[in-house]
Short mmCIF file of N, CA and C in Angstrom, two decimals:
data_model
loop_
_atom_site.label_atom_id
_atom_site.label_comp_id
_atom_site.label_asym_id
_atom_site.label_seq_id
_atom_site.Cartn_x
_atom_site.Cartn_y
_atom_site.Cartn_z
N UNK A 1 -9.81 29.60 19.33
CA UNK A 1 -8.78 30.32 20.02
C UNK A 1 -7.47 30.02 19.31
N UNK A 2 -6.55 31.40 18.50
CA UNK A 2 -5.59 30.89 18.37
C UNK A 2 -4.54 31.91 18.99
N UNK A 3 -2.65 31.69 18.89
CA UNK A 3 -2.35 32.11 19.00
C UNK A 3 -1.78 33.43 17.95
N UNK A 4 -1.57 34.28 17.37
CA UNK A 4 -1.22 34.62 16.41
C UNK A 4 0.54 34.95 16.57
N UNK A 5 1.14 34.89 15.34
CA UNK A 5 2.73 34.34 15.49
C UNK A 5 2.98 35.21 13.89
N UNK A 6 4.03 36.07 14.01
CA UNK A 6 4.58 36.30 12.59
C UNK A 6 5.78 36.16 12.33
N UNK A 7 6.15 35.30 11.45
CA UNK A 7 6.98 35.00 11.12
C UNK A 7 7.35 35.41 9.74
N UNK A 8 8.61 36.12 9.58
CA UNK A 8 8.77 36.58 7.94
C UNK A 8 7.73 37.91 7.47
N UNK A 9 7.22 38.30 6.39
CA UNK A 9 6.09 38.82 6.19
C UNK A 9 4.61 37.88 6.29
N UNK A 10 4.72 36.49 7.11
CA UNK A 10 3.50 36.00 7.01
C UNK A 10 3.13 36.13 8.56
N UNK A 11 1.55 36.43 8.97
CA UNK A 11 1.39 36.03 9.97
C UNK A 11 0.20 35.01 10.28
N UNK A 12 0.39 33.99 11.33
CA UNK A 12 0.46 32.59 11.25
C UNK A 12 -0.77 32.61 12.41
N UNK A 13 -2.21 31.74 12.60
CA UNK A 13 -2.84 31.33 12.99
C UNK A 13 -2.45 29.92 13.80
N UNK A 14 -2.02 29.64 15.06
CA UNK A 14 -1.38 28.71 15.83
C UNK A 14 -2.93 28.10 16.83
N UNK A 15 -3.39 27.06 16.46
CA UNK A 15 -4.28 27.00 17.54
C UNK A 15 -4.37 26.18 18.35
N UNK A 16 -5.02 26.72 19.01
CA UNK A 16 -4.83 25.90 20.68
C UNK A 16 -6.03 24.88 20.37
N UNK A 17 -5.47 23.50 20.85
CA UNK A 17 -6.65 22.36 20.84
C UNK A 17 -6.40 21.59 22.17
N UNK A 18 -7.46 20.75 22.06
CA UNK A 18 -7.40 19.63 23.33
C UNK A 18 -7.33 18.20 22.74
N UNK A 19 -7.02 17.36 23.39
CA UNK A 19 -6.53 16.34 22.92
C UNK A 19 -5.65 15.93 22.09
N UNK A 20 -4.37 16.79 21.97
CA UNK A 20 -3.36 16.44 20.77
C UNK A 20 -2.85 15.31 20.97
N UNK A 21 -2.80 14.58 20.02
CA UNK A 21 -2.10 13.01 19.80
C UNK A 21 -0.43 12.97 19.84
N UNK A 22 -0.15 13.44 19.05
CA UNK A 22 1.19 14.21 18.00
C UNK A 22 2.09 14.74 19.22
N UNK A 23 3.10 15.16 18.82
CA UNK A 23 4.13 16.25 19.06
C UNK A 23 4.55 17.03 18.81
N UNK A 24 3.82 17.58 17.23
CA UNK A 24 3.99 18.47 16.51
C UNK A 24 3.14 19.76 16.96
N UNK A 25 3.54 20.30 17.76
CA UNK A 25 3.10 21.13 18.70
C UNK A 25 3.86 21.41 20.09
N UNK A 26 2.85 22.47 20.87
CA UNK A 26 3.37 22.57 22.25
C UNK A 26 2.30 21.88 23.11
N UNK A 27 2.60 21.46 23.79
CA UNK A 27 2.00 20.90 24.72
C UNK A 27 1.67 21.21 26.40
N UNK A 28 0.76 21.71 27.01
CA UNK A 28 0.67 22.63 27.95
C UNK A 28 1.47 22.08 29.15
N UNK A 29 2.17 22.54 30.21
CA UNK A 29 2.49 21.68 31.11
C UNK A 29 1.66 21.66 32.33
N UNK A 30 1.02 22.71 32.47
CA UNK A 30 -0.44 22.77 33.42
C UNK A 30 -1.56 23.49 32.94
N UNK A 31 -2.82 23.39 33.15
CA UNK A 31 -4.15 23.45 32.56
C UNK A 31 -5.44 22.58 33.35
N UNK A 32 -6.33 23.96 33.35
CA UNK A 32 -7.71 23.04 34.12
C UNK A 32 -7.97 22.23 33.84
N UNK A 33 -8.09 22.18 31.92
CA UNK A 33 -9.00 21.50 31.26
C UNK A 33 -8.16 20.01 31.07
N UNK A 34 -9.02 18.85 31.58
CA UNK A 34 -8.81 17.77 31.60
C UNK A 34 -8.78 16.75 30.05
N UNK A 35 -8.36 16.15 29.59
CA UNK A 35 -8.01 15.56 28.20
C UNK A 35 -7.18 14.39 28.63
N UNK A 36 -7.50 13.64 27.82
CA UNK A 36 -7.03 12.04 27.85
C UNK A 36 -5.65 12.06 27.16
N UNK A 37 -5.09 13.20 26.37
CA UNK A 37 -4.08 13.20 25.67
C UNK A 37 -3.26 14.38 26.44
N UNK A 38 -3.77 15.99 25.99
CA UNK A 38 -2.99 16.69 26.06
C UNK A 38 -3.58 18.07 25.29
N UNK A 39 -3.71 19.37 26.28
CA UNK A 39 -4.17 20.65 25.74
C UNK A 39 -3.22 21.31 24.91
N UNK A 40 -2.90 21.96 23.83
CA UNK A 40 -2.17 22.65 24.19
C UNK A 40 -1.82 23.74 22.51
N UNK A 41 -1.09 24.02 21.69
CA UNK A 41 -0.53 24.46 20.69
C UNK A 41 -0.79 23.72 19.74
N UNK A 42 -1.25 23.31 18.39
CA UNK A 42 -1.06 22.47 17.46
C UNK A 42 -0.45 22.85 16.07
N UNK A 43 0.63 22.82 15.55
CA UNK A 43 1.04 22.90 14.83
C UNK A 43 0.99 23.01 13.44
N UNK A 44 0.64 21.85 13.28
CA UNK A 44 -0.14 20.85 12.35
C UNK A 44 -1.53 21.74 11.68
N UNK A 45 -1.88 22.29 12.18
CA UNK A 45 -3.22 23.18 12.11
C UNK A 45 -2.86 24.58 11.82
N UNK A 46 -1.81 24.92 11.86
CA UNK A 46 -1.73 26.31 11.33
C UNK A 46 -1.85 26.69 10.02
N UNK A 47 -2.50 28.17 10.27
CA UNK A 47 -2.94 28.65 8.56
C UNK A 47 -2.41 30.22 8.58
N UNK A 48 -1.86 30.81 7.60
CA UNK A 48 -1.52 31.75 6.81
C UNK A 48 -3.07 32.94 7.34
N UNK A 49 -3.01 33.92 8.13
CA UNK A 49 -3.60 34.72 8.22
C UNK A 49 -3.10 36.28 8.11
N UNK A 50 -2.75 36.60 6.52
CA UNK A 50 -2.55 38.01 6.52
C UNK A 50 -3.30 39.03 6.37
N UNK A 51 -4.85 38.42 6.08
CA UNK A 51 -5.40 39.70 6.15
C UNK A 51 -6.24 39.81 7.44
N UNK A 52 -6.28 41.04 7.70
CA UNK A 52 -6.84 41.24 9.51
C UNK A 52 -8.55 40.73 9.64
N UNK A 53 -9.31 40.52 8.28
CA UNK A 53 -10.48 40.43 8.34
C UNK A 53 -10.79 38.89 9.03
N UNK A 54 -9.46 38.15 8.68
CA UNK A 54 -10.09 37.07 9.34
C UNK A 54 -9.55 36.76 10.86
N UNK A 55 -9.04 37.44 10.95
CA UNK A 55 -9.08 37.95 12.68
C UNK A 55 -9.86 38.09 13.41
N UNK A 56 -10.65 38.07 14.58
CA UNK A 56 -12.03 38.37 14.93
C UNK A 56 -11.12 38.79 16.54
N UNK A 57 -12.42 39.19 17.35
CA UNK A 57 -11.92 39.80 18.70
C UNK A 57 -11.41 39.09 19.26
N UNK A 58 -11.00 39.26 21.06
CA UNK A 58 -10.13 38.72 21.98
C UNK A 58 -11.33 37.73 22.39
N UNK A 59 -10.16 37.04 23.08
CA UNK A 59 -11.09 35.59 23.57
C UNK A 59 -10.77 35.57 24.85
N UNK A 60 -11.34 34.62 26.07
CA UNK A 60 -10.81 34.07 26.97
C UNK A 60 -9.68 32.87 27.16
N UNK A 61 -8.92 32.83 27.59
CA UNK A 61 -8.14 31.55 28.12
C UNK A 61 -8.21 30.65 29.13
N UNK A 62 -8.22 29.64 29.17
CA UNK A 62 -7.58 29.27 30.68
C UNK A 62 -6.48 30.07 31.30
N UNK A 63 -6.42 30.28 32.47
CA UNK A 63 -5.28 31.57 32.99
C UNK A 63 -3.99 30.44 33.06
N UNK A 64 -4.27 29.29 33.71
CA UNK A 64 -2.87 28.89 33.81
C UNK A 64 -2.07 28.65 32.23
N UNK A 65 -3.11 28.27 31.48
CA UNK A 65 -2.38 28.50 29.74
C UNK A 65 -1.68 29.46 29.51
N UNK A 66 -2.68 30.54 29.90
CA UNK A 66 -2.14 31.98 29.48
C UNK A 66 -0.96 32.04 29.81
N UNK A 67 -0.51 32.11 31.13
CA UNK A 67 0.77 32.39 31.98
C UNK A 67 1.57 31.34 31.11
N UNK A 68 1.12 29.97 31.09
CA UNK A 68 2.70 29.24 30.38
C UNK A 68 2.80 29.96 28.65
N UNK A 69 1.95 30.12 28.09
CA UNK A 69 2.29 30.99 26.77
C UNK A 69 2.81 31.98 27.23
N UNK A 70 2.80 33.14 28.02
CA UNK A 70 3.36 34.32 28.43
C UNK A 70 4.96 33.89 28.71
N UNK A 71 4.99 33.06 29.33
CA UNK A 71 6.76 32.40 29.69
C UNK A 71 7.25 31.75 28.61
N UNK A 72 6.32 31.51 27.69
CA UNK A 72 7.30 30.32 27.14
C UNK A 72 7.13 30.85 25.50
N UNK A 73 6.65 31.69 25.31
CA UNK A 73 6.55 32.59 23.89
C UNK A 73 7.53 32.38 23.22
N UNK A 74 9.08 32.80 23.85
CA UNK A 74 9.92 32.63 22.67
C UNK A 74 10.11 31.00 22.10
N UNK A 75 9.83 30.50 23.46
CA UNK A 75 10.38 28.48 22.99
C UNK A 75 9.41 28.32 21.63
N UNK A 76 7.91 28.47 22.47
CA UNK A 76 6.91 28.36 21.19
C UNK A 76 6.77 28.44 19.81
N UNK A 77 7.14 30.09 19.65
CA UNK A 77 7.75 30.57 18.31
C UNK A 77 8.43 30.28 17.98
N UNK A 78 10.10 29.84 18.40
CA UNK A 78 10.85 28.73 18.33
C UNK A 78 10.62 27.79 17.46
N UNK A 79 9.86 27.17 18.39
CA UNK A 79 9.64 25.97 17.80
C UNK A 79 8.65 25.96 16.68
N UNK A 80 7.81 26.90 16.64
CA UNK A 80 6.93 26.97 15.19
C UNK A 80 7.84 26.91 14.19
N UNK A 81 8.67 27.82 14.05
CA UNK A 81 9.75 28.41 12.85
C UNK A 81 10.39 26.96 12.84
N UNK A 82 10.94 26.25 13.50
CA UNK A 82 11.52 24.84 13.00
C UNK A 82 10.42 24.01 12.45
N UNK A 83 9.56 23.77 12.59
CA UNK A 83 8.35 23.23 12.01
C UNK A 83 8.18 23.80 10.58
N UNK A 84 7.65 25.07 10.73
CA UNK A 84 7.31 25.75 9.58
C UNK A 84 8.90 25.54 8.31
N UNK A 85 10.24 25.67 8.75
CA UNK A 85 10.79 25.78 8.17
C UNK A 85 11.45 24.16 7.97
N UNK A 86 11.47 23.50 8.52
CA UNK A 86 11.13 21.75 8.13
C UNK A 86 10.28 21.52 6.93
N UNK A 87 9.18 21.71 7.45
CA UNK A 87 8.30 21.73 6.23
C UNK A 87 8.67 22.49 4.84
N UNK A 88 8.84 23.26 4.96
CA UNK A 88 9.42 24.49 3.38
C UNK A 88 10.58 23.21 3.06
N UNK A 89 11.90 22.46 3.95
CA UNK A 89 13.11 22.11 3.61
C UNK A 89 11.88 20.56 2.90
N UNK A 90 10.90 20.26 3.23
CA UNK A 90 10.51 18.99 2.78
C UNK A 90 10.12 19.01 1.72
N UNK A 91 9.36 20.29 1.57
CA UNK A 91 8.76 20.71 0.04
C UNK A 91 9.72 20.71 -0.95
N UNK A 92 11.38 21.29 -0.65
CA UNK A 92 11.92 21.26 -1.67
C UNK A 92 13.12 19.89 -1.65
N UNK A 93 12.35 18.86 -1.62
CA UNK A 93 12.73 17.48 -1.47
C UNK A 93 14.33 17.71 -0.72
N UNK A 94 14.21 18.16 0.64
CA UNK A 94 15.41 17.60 1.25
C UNK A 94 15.12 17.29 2.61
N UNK A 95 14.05 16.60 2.55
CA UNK A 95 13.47 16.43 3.73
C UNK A 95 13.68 15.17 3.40
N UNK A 96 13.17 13.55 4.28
CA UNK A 96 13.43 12.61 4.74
C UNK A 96 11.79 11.91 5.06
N UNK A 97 11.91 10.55 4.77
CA UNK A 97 10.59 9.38 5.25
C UNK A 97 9.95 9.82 6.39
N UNK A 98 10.57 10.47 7.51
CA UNK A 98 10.05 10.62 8.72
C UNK A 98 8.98 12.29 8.48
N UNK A 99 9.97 12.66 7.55
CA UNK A 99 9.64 14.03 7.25
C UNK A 99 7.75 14.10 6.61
N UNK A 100 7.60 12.52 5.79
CA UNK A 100 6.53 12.99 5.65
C UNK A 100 5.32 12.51 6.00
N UNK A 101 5.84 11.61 7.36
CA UNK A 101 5.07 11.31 8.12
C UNK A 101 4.62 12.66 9.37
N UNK A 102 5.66 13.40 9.34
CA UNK A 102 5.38 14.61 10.01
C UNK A 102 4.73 15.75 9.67
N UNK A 103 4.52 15.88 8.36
CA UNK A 103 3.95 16.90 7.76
C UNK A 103 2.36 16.34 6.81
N UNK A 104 2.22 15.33 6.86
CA UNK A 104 1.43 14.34 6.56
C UNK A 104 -0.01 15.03 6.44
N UNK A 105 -0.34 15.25 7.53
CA UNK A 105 -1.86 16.41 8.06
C UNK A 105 -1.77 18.05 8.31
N UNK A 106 -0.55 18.50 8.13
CA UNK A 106 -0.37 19.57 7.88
C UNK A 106 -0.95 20.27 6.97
N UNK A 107 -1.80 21.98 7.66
CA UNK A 107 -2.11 22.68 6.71
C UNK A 107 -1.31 23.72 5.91
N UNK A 108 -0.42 23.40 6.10
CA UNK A 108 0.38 24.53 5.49
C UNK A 108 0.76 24.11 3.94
N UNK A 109 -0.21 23.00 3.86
CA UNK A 109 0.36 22.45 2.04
C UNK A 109 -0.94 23.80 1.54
N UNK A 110 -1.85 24.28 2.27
CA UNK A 110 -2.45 24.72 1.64
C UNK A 110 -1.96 26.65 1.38
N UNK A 111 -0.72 26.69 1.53
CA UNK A 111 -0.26 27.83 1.60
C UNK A 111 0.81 28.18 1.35
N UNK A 112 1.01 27.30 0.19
CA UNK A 112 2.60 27.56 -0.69
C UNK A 112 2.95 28.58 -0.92
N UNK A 113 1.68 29.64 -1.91
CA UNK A 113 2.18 30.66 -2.04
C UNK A 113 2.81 31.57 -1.44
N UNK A 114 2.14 31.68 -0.41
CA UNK A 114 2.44 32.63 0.88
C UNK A 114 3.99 31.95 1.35
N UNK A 115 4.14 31.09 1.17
CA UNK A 115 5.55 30.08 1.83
C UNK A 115 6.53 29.98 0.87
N UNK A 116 6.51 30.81 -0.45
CA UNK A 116 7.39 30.99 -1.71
C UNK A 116 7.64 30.00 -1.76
N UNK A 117 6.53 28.48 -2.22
CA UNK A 117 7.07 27.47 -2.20
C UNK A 117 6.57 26.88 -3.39
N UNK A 118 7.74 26.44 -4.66
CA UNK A 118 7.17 25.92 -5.85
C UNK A 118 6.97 24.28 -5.89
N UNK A 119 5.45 24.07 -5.73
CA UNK A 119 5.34 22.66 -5.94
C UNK A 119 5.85 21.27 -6.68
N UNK A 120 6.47 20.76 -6.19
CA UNK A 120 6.89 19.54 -6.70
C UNK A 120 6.06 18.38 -6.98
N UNK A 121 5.56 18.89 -8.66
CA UNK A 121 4.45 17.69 -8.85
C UNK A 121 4.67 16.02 -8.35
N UNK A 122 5.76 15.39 -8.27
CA UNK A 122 6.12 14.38 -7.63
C UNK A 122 5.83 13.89 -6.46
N UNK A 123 5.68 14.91 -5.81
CA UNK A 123 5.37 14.76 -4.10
C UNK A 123 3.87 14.97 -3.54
N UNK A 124 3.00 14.20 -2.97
CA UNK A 124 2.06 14.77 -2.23
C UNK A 124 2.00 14.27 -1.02
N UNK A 125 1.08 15.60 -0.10
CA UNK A 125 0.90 14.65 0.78
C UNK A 125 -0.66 15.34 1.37
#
């Protein structure tokens, strides 16, 4: 289950997990589903989906999810685009120590291109 999000000419695969550790995400504020951590948005996990093939049909939700994504869409997206665009500012080394502890497990290293982002052989993560 993800959310889908476009940002720029890319559009962005956001998925919903259970148990997020992190903060790099949204985090549900009510939900059936029980977790020792936390349901909700993960960040960290997003991937570059522009072509529609890897799209597949509608899914079910939890309803009370649904409704807080329905209210809270713009915060969400929001807050993706500071993430997403954190990350781009880290790639081009003006990001910070904390920075790459935050982007650390992030998939979006796997989607430079799409993120007009020229690798800095110096840096990995």
């Amino acid at each position: 289950m993800v959310l889908l999000v476009k940002v720029g000419q890319n559009t962005f695969a956001l998925p919903l997990r259970t148990n997020i550790r992190h903060n790099y995400g949204y985090k549900f504020k009510s939900s059936d589903r029980e977790t020792s951590y936390g349901t909700g948005i993960d960040f960290t996990k997003a991937v570059v989906v522009n072509d529609e093939k890897y799209v597949d049909e509608d899914a079910s939700i939890n309803n009370k999810e649904y409704i807080e994504i329905d209210r809270k869409a713009h915060f969400i997206i929001s807050s993706f685009e500071r993430y997403l665009n954190g990350y781009i500012r880290y790639q081009s080394n003006k990001g910070t120590e904390f920075d790459q502890k935050r982007y650390k497990y992030t998939m979006l290293k796997y989607f430079h291109n799409e993120l007009g982002i020229v690798q800095d052989t110096s840096k990995s993560i």
